[in-house]
CSV table of C-alpha atoms and ligand atoms in Angstrom, one decimal:
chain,number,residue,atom,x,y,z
A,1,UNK,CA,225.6,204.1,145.2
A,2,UNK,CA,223.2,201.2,146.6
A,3,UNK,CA,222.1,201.0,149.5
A,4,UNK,CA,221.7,198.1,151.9
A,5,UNK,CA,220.2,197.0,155.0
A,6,UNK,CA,221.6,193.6,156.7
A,7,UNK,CA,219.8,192.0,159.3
A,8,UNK,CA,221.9,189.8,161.8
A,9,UNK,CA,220.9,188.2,165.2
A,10,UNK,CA,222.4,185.4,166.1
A,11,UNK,CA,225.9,184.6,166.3
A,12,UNK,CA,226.9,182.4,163.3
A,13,UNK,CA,225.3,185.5,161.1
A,14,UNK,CA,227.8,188.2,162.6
A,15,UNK,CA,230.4,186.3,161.9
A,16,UNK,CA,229.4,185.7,158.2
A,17,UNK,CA,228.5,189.1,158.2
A,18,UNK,CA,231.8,190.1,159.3
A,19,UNK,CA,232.8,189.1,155.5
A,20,UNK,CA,230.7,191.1,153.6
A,21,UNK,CA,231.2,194.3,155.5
A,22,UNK,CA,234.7,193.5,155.1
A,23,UNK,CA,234.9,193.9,151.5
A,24,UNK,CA,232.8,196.4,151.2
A,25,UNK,CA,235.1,198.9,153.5
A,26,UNK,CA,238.1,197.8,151.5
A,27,UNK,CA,236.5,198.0,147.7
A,28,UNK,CA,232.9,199.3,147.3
A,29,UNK,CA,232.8,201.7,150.4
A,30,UNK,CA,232.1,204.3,147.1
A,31,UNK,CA,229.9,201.8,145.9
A,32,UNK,CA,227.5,200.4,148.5
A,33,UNK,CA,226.5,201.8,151.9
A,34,UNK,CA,225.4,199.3,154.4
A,35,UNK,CA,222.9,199.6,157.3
A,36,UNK,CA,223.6,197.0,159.8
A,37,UNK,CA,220.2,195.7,161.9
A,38,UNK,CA,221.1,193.3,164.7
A,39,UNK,CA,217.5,191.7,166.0
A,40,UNK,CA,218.8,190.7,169.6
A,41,UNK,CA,218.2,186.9,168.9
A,42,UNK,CA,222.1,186.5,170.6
A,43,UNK,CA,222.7,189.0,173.3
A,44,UNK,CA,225.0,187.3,175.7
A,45,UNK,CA,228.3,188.8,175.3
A,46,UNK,CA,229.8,186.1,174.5
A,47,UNK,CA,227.5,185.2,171.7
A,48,UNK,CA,227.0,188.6,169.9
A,49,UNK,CA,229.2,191.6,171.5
A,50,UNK,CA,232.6,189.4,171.2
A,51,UNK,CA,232.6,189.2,167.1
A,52,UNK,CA,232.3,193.4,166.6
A,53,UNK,CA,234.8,193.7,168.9
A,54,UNK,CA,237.1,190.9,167.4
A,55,UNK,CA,236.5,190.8,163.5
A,56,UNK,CA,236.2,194.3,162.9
A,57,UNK,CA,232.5,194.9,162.0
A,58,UNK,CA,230.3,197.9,162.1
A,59,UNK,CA,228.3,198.5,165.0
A,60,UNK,CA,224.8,197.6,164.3
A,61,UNK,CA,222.8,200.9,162.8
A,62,UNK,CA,219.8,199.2,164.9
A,63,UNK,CA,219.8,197.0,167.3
A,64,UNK,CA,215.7,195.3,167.9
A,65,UNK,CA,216.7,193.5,171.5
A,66,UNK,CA,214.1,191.5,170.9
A,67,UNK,CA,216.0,188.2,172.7
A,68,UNK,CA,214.6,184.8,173.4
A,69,UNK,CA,210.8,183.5,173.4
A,70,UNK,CA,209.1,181.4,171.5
A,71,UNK,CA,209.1,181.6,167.5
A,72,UNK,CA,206.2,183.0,167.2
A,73,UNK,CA,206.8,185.7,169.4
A,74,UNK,CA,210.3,186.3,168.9
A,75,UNK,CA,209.6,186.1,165.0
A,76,UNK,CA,206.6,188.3,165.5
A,77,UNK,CA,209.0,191.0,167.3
A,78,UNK,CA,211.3,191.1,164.7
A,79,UNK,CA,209.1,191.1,161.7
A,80,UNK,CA,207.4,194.4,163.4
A,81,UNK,CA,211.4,195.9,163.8
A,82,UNK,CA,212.0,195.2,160.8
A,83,UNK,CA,209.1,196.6,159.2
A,84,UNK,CA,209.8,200.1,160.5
A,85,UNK,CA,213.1,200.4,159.6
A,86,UNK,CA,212.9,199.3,155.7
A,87,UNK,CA,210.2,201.9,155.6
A,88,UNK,CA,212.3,204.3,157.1
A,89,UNK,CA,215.4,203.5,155.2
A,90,UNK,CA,213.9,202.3,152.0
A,91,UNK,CA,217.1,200.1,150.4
A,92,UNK,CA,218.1,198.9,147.3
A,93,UNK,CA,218.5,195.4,149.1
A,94,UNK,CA,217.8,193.5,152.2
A,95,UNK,CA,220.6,191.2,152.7
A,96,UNK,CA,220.3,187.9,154.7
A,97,UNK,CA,222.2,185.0,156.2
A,98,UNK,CA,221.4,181.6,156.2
A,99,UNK,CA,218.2,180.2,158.2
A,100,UNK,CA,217.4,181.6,161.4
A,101,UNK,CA,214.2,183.3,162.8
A,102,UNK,CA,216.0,186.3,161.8
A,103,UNK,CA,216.0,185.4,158.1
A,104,UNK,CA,212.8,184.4,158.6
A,105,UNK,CA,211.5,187.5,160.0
A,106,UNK,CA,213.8,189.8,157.2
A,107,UNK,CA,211.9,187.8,154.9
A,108,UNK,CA,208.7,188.2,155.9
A,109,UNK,CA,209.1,192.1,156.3
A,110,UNK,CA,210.7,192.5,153.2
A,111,UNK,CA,208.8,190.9,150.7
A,112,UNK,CA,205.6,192.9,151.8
A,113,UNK,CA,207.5,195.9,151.3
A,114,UNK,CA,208.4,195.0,148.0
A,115,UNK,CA,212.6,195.4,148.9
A,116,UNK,CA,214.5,192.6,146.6
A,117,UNK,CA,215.7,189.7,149.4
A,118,UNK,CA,219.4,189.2,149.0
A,119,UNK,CA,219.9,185.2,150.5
A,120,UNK,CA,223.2,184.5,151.3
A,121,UNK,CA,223.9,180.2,152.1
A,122,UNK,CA,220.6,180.1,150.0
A,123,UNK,CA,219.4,176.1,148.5
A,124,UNK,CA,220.6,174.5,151.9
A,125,UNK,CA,218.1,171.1,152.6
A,126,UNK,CA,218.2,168.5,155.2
A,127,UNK,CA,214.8,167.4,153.5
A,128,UNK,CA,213.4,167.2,157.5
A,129,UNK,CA,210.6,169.6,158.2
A,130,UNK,CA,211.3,169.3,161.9
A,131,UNK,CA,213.8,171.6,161.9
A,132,UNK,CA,213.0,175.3,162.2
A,133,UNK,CA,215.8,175.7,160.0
A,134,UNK,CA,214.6,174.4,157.3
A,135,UNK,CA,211.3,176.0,157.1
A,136,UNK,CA,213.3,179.2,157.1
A,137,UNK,CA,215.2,178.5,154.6
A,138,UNK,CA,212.5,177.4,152.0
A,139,UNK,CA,210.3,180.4,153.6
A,140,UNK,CA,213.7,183.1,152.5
A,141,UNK,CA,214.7,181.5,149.5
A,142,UNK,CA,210.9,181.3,147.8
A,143,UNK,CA,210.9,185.3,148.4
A,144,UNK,CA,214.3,186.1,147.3
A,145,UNK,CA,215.6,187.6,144.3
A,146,UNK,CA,219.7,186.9,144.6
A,147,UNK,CA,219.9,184.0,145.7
A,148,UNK,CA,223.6,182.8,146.8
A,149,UNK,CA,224.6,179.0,146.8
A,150,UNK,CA,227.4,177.8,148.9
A,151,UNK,CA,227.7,174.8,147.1
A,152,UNK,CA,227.2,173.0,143.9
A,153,UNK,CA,224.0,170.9,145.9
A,154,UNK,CA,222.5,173.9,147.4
A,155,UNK,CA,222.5,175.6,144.0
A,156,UNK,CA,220.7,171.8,142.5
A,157,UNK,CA,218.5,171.8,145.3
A,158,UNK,CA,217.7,175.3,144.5
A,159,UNK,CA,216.6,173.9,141.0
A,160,UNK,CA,214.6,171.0,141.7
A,161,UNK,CA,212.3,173.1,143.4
A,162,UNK,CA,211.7,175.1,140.5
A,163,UNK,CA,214.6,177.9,140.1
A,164,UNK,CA,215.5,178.6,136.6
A,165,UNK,CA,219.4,178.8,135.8
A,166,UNK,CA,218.5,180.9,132.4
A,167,UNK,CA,216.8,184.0,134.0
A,168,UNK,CA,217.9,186.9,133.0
A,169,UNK,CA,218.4,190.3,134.5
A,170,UNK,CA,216.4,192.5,135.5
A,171,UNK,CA,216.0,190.2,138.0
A,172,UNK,CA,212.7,190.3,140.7
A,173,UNK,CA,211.7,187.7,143.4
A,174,UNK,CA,209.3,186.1,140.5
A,175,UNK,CA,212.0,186.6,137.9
A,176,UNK,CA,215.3,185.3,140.8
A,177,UNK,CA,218.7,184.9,140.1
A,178,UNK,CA,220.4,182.4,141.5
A,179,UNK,CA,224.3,181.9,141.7
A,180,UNK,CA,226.4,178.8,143.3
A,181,UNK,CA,229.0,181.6,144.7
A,182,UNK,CA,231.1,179.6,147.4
A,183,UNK,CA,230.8,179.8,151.0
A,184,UNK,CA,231.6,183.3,152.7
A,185,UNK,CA,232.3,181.5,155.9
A,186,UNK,CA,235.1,180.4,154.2
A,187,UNK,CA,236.3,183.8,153.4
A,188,UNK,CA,236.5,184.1,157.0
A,189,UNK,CA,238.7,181.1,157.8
A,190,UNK,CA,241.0,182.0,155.2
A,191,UNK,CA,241.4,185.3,156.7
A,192,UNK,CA,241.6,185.6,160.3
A,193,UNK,CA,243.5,181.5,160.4
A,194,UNK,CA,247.0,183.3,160.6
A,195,UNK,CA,245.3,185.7,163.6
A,196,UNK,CA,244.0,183.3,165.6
A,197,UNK,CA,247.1,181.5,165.3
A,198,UNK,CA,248.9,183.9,166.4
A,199,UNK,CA,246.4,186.3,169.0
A,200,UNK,CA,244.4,182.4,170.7
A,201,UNK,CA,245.2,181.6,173.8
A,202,UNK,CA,242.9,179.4,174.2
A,203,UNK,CA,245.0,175.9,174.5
A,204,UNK,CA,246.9,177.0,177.1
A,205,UNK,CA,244.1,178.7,179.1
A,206,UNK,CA,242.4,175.3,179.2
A,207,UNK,CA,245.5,173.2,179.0
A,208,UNK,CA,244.9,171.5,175.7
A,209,UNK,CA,247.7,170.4,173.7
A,210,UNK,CA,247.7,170.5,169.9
A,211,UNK,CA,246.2,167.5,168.1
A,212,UNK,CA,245.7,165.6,171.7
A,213,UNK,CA,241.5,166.8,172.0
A,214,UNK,CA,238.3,166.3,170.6
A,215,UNK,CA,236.3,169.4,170.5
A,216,UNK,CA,232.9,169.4,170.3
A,217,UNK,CA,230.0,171.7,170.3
A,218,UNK,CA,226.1,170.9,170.7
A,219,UNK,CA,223.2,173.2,170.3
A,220,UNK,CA,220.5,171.8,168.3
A,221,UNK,CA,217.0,171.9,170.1
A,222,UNK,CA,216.2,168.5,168.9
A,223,UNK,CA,219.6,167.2,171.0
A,224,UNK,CA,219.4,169.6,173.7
A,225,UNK,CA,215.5,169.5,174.2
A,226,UNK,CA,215.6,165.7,174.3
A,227,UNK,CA,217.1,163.8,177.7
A,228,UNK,CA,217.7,160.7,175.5
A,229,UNK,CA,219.4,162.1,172.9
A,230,UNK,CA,221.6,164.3,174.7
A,231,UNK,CA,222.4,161.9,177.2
A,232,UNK,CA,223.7,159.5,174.5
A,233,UNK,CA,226.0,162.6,173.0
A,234,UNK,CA,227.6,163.5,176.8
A,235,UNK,CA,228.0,159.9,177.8
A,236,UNK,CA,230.0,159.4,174.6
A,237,UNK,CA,232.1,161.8,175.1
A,238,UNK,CA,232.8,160.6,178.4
A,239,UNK,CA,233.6,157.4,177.2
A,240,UNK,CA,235.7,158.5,174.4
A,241,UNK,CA,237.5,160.3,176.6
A,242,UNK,CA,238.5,157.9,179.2
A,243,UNK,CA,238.6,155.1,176.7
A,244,UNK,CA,241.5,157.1,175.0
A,245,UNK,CA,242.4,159.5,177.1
A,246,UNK,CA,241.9,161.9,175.1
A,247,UNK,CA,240.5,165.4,176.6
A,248,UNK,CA,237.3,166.8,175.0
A,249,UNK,CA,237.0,170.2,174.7
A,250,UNK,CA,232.9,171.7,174.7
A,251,UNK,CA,232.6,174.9,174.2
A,252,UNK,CA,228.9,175.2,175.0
A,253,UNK,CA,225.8,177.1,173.8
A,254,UNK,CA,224.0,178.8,176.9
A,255,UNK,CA,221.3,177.0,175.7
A,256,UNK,CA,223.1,173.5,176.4
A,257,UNK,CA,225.1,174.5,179.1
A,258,UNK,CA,221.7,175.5,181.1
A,259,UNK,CA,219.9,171.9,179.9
A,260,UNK,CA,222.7,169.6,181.2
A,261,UNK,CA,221.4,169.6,185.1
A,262,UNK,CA,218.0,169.1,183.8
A,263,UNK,CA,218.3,166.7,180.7
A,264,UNK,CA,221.0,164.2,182.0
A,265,UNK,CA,220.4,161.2,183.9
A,266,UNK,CA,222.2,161.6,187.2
A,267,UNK,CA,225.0,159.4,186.2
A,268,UNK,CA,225.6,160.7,183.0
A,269,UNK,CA,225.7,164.6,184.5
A,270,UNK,CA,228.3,163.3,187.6
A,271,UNK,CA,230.5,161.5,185.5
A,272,UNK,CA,230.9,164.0,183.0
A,273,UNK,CA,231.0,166.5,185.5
A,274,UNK,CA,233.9,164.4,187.6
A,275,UNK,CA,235.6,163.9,184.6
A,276,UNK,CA,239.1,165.7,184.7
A,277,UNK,CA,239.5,165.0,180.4
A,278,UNK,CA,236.3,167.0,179.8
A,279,UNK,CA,236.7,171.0,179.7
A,280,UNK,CA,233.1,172.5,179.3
A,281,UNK,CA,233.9,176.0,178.7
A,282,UNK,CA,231.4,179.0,177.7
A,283,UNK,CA,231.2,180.2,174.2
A,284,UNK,CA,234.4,181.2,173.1
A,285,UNK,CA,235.7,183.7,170.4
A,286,UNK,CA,236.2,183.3,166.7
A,287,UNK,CA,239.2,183.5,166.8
A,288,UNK,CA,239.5,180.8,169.9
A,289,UNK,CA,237.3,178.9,167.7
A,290,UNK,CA,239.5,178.8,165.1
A,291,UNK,CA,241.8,177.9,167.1
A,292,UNK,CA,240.5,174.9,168.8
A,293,UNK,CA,239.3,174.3,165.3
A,294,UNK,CA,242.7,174.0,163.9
A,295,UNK,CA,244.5,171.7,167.1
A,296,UNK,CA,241.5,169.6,167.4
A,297,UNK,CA,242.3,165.8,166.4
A,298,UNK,CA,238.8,165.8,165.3
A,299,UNK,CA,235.2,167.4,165.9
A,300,UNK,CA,232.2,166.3,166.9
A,301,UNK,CA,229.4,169.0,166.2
A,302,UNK,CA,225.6,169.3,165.7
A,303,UNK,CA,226.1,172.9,164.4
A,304,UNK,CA,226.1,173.7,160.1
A,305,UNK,CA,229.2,176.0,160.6
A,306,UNK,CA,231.8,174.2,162.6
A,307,UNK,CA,231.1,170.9,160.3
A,308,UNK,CA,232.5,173.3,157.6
A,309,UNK,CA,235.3,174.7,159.2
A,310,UNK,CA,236.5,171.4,160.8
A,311,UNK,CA,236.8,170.8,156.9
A,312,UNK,CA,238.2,174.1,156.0
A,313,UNK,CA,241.3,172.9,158.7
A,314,UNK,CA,241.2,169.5,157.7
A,315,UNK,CA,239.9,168.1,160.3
A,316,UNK,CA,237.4,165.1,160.2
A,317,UNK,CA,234.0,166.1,161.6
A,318,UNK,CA,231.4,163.7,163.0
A,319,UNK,CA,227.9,164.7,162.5
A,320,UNK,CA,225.7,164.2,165.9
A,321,UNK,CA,222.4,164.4,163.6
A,322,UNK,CA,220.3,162.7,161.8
A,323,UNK,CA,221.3,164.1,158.3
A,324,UNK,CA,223.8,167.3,157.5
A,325,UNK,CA,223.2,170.2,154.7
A,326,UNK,CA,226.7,169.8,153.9
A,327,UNK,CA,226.7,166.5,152.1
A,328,UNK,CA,230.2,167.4,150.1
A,329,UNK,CA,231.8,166.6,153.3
A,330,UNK,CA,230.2,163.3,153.8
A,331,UNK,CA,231.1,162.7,150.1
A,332,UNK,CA,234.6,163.1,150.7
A,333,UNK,CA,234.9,160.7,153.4
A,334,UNK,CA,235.8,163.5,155.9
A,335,UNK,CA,232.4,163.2,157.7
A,336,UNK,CA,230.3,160.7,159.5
A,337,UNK,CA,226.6,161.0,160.0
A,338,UNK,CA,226.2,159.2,163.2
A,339,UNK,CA,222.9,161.5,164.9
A,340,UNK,CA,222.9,161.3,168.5
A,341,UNK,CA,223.7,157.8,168.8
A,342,UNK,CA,226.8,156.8,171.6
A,343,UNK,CA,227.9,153.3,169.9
A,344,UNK,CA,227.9,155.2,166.4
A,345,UNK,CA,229.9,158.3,167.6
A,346,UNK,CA,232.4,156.1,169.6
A,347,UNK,CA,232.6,153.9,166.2
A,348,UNK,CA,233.1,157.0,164.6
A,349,UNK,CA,236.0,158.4,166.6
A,350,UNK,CA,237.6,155.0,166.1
A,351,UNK,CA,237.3,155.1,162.6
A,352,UNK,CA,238.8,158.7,162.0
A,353,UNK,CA,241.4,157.6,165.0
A,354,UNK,CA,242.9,155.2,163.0
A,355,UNK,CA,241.7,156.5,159.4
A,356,UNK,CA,242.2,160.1,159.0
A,357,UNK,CA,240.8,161.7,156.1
A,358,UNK,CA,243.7,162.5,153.6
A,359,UNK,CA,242.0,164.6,150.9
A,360,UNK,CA,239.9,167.5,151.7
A,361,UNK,CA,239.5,168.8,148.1
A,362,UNK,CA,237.8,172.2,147.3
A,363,UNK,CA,234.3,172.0,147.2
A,364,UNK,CA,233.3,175.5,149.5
A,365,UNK,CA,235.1,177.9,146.6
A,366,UNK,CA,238.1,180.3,146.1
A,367,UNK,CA,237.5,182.2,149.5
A,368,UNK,CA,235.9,185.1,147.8
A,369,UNK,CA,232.1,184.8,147.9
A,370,UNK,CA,231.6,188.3,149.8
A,371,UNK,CA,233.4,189.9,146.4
A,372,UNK,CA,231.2,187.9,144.4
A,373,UNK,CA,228.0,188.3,145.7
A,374,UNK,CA,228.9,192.8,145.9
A,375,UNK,CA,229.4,192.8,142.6
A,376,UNK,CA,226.6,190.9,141.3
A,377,UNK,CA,224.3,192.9,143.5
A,378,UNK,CA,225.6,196.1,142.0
A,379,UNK,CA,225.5,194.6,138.1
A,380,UNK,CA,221.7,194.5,139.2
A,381,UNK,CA,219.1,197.7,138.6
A,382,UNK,CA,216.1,198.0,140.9
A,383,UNK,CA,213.3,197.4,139.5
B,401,LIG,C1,219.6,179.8,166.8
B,401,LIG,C2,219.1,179.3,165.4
B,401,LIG,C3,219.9,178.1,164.9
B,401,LIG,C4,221.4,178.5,164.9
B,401,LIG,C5,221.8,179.0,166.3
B,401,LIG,C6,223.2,179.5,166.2
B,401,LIG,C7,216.6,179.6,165.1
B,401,LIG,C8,215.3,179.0,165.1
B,401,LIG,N1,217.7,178.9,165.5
B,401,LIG,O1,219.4,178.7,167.6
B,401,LIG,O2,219.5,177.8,163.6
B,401,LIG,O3,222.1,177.3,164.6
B,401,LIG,O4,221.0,180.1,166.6
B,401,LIG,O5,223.8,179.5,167.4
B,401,LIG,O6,216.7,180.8,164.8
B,401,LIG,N2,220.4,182.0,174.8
B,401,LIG,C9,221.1,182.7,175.8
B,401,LIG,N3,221.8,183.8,175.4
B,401,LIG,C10,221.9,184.2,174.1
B,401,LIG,C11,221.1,183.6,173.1
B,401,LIG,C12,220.4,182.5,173.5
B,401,LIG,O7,221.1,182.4,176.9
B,401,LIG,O8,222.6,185.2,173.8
B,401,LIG,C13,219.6,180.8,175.2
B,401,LIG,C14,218.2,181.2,175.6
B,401,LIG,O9,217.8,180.3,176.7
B,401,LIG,C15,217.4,180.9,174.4
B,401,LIG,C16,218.1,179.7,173.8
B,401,LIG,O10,219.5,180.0,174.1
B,401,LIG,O11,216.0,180.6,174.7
B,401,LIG,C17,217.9,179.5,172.4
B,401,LIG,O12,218.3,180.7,171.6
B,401,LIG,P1,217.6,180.9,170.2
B,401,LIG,O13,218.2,182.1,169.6
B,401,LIG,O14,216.1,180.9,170.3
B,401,LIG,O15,218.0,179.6,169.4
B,401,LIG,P2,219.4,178.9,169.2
B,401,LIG,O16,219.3,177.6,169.8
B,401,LIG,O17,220.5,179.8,169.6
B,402,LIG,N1,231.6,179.6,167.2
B,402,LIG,C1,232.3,180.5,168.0
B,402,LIG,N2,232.4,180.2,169.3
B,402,LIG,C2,231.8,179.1,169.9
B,402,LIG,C3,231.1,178.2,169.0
B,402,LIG,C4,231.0,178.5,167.7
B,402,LIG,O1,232.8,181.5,167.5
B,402,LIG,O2,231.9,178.9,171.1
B,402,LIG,C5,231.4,179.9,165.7
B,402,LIG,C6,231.9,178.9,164.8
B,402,LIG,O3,233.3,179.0,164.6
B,402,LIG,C7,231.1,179.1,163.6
B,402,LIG,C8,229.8,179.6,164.1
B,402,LIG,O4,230.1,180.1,165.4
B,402,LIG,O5,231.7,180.1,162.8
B,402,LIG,C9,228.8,178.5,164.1
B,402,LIG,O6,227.7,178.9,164.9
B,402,LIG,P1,226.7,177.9,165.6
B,402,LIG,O7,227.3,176.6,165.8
B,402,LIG,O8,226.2,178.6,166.8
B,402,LIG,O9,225.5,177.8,164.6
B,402,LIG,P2,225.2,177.1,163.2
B,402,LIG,O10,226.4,177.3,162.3
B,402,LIG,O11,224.9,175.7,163.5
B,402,LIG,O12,224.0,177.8,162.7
């Protein structure tokens, strides 16, 4: 039996997590005992409490409530939390998701302590330093030891940096092992698609009809933060909607929703407000996501998991940044980097409008990374 401590915190980790603890109920409960830590980075309801309650996974062990500040603080926090708990619970692995100043801080705390780091959606780059993503990510993936690939260019960025494919086992954070395993966010759509179908509400709550909306989500600091950019994103959707009429449905991050008053130009903020084809909504479910996902006509997102799932529901996605992780999308004509440009996300919309992508070919795996990635880490001996 190993055991391992996962550390989650904000909401695009609990629903990956959701995968993992998944599998390891229904085939290594006699195999691997997980400790859940939740840092508090989401807290709302609606951005942490809503996936336990909907996807079936464990309540947190811990839970650090350390909530928003600034990185240094909030990273600061959660290192400390951390800290106390791998001491306390000394596990075989610490197991982490993606980028986030959680990862960050499980990193940190982890690697002092000697516990192997387990980096799941490990080799992602956008090659742009400005984002606090991708310091993370470099930060996690230098002090892991497994070290999970999503995707066939995650696992080649993961080599031009300096990974070895021939390690072998043992393996140790000098020593890593790294693995291009498919995305476990996949595992999810796969698995709760026929649930939402048939449990979502959500169209008819908000009177959206199937394959007549654009939804769209934005929470990016660099297009939230910045009145120019995220005026440019809201007045095209505005326009896109009238222009077509076409309703847009925004599910928002509380960190957007509570910018809008502040970052848009008054005109921008009453037209969209005055708008009857634009449905800003608070963060909804997975399973609403999925939903929306699925009915959408297209996306328009800023965020790395809906670009995926707009893909995983064949739906073409339209990038509103300045360069995407997930370039197989790009690559297969299903998405268009446009940043937060209006002309090039109207263009955009036009484009897919009239071209929809026909071929969404396989490049996120087989739906069964969370398998994958158990039984490597048990194959593996402390060491
Ligand atoms: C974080 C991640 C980002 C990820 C996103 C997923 C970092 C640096 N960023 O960004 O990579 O894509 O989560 O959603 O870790 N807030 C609330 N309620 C909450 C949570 C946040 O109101 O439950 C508001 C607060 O005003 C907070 C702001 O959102 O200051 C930002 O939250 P934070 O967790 O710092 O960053 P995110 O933008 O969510
Ligand atoms: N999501 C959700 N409700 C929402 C918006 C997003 O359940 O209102 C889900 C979405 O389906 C995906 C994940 O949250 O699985 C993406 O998280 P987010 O966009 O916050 O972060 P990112 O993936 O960019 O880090």
């Amino acid at each position: 039996m190993i055991r391992i401590v996962t550390v989650i915190g904000a909401r695009p980790q609990i629903i990956k997590a959701a995968a993992l603890s998944r599998v390891i109920a229904s085939d290594y409960a006699h195999l691997i005992s997980e400790i859940i830590v939740h840092t508090g980075q989401h807290y709302d309801a609606n951005m942490s409490q809503v996936f336990f309650d909907e996807l079936g996974i464990p309540a947190p062990d811990y839970n650090l409530g350390v909530g928003s500040g600034t990185h240094g603080k909030q990273t600061a926090l959660m290192i400390e939390g951390i800290e106390k708990i791998l001491l306390e619970v000394r596990p075989d692995y610490l197991v982490l998701y993606g980028d986030t100043n959680s990862t960050l801080a499980g990193a940190i705390a982890a690697s002092k302590l000697r516990v192997p780091i387990v980096h799941i959606e490990a080799g992602l780059r956008s090659f742009n330093k400005s984002m606090p993503e991708e310091i993370n990510r470099i930060m996690c993936d230098h002090a892991s030891t497994l070290l999970f690939s999503p995707t066939a260019t995650g696992f080649n960025n993961l080599v031009s940096e300096g990974f070895k494919t021939n390690n072998l086992a043992p393996y140790t954070c000098d020593n890593p092992g790294i693995f291009h395993c498919g995305d476990i966010m996949y595992d999810n759509s796969l698995y709760f698609a026929g649930l939402a179908e048939m449990k979502s509400g959500i169209l008819a709550q908000w009177g959206l009809n199937q394959g007549r909306f654009i939804l769209g989500t934005i929470h990016r600091d660099n297009n939230t933060d910045i009145p120019g950019r995220l005026n440019a994103i809201f007045s095209a959707f505005d326009r896109i909607s009238r222009e077509h009429r076409l309703l847009v449905a925004l599910p928002l991050h509380p960190r957007t929703s509570g910018l809008l008053a502040k970052n848009l130009t008054p005109s921008v903020y009453n037209s969209v407000k005055e708008n009857p084809l634009i449905r800003v909504m608070p963060p909804v479910s997975f399973l609403d996501m999925i939903k929306l996902e699925k009915h959408a006509v297209m996306v328009v997102t800023d965020s790395g998991g809906v670009q995926k799932e707009a893909y995983y529901f064949s739906k073409p996605c339209i990038i509103a940044r300045p360069e995407t992780e997930w370039v197989e999308i790009v690559d297969a004509g299903a998405g268009i980097v446009t940043d937060a440009n209006e002309d090039g996300i109207i263009q955009a919309v036009n484009y897919f409008l009239n071209n929809p992508p026909l071929l969404y070919p396989p490049v996120f795996g087989d739906g069964k990374a969370a398998a994958f990635i158990c039984s490597t880490m048990l194959e593996q001996v402390r060491v």
